[in-house]
Amino acid sequence: MQEFHNQTDITQKNAFLQTQFINWQTQARAYKSYPKFYRRFKLDDYEELQFIKNFGKISYTKKYGKDEVNLRVNPSAGGLYPCEIYIQIRGIKKFLNGIYHYEPIENSLTLIHELSNDGLESYMNIKQQKFIFLLSNVYFRSSWKYDKRAIRYLLLDTGHQLGSIYASLVLEDLEHLFNFRFKKKQLNKAFSFDNYEHFVASIYSSEYKDIETNRLRENIPFVNPCDYYIKEPFIEEFYSHSYHKNFDKLEIDFLKELSKENLQNAIDKRRSVRAFKQEPINKEDFETIMQGIISFAKKYHIEIYFINHLINTLKKGIYKEFKLQKEGDFSEISTNLAFNQKIGGTSSATIFFTSKIRSNYSLALILSGFLAHIIALKATNLQINSTGIGAYFDDEIQNTLITSNNILYLMAVGK
């Protein structure tokens, strides 16, 4: 996968040679909607299902002249929202066992396949589950703006979306197991995606029955996930290669130290900020935010660095994990590294997610987005702001951190 990463680098040499013009009037629709004749169910009508709203509900609306932009509880690069969520549900009182599409704009579920003796379990080699959450990428929503570099944002967005789902499950004390090892190609075909969408991840929760489940008895009808679509062979080839990079199921243990009230509040109030007031934060608060993050990342060959600009009682400088590598004020350099975005240097700390060249590239990107989402929720709980930074100079960061690792993501936190 390294060759794909190399082709999406931003360097000092190539950054200003790119002449792509963005016409925002041509932006692809950022949500999928099945035809009106499909049956829909409002989440508010079913107490056991209301937690699903926390996966992607609108939490804030911004106005730009006559236009409105709906922001969701999960962030997305450029606000393009390339992830779609499909949910298989069994055993909910007065609710049909079936496969549903989640529509965050309406906070509803659309029934796209009623279950009989079939189901998603047969594609995952697992027992029947009460809930199976499937996550797909609609890549054109991102490639429309970011071209080939969209492969990074798609997987980072996937990680953030998984973070939203995970936080919702923790809030409900529901079992959860992340599963990337399932028959993605066969499921893509069963859902009639035709390379317009690609399944990338799943989570299942709560064993239902120990009985055999057949494959879907019929393919789900095709519905275009955008109002128009331009195919990108580079990205489709990337997905094709990623299907061969399976990895183990993940058992994750974050956010459980937060009370239910505080976690719900963090989910609702998390925002990606555009500027900091440059007020310092306490070392203890930063350590709380990062608790468990570095040790979890290391299990999956992700190395975390950060540059301290405004953390009280901690020396300014570059850190690998919490070990000082080079002391000094790097705020101006951090701005330059973040593609000359001031937010990179005015934060209290800018965090860098990196991975070894030979590590599982897709997994590293997804988990970087996931961990960034956990950081954002933990920071919000402490009334500290954050934002993800996906545009940066790959080569300059490697030189500054003195590493040959792939640079995957930047996360700025502060006040």
mmCIF file of C-alpha atoms in Angstrom, residues 41 70 176 221 251 313 410:
data_model
loop_
_atom_site.group_PDB
_atom_site.id
_atom_site.type_symbol
_atom_site.label_atom_id
_atom_site.label_comp_id
_atom_site.label_asym_id
_atom_site.label_seq_id
_atom_site.Cartn_x
_atom_site.Cartn_y
_atom_site.Cartn_z
ATOM 1 C CA PHE A 41 -38.956 4.202 10.948
ATOM 2 C CA ASN A 70 -25.556 20.838 8.751
ATOM 3 C CA HIS A 176 -19.048 -4.186 20.971
ATOM 4 C CA PRO A 221 -31.344 -2.978 -5.212
ATOM 5 C CA GLU A 251 -11.380 -5.006 21.599
ATOM 6 C CA THR A 313 4.618 22.912 33.581
ATOM 7 C CA LEU A 410 -2.505 15.804 12.818
#
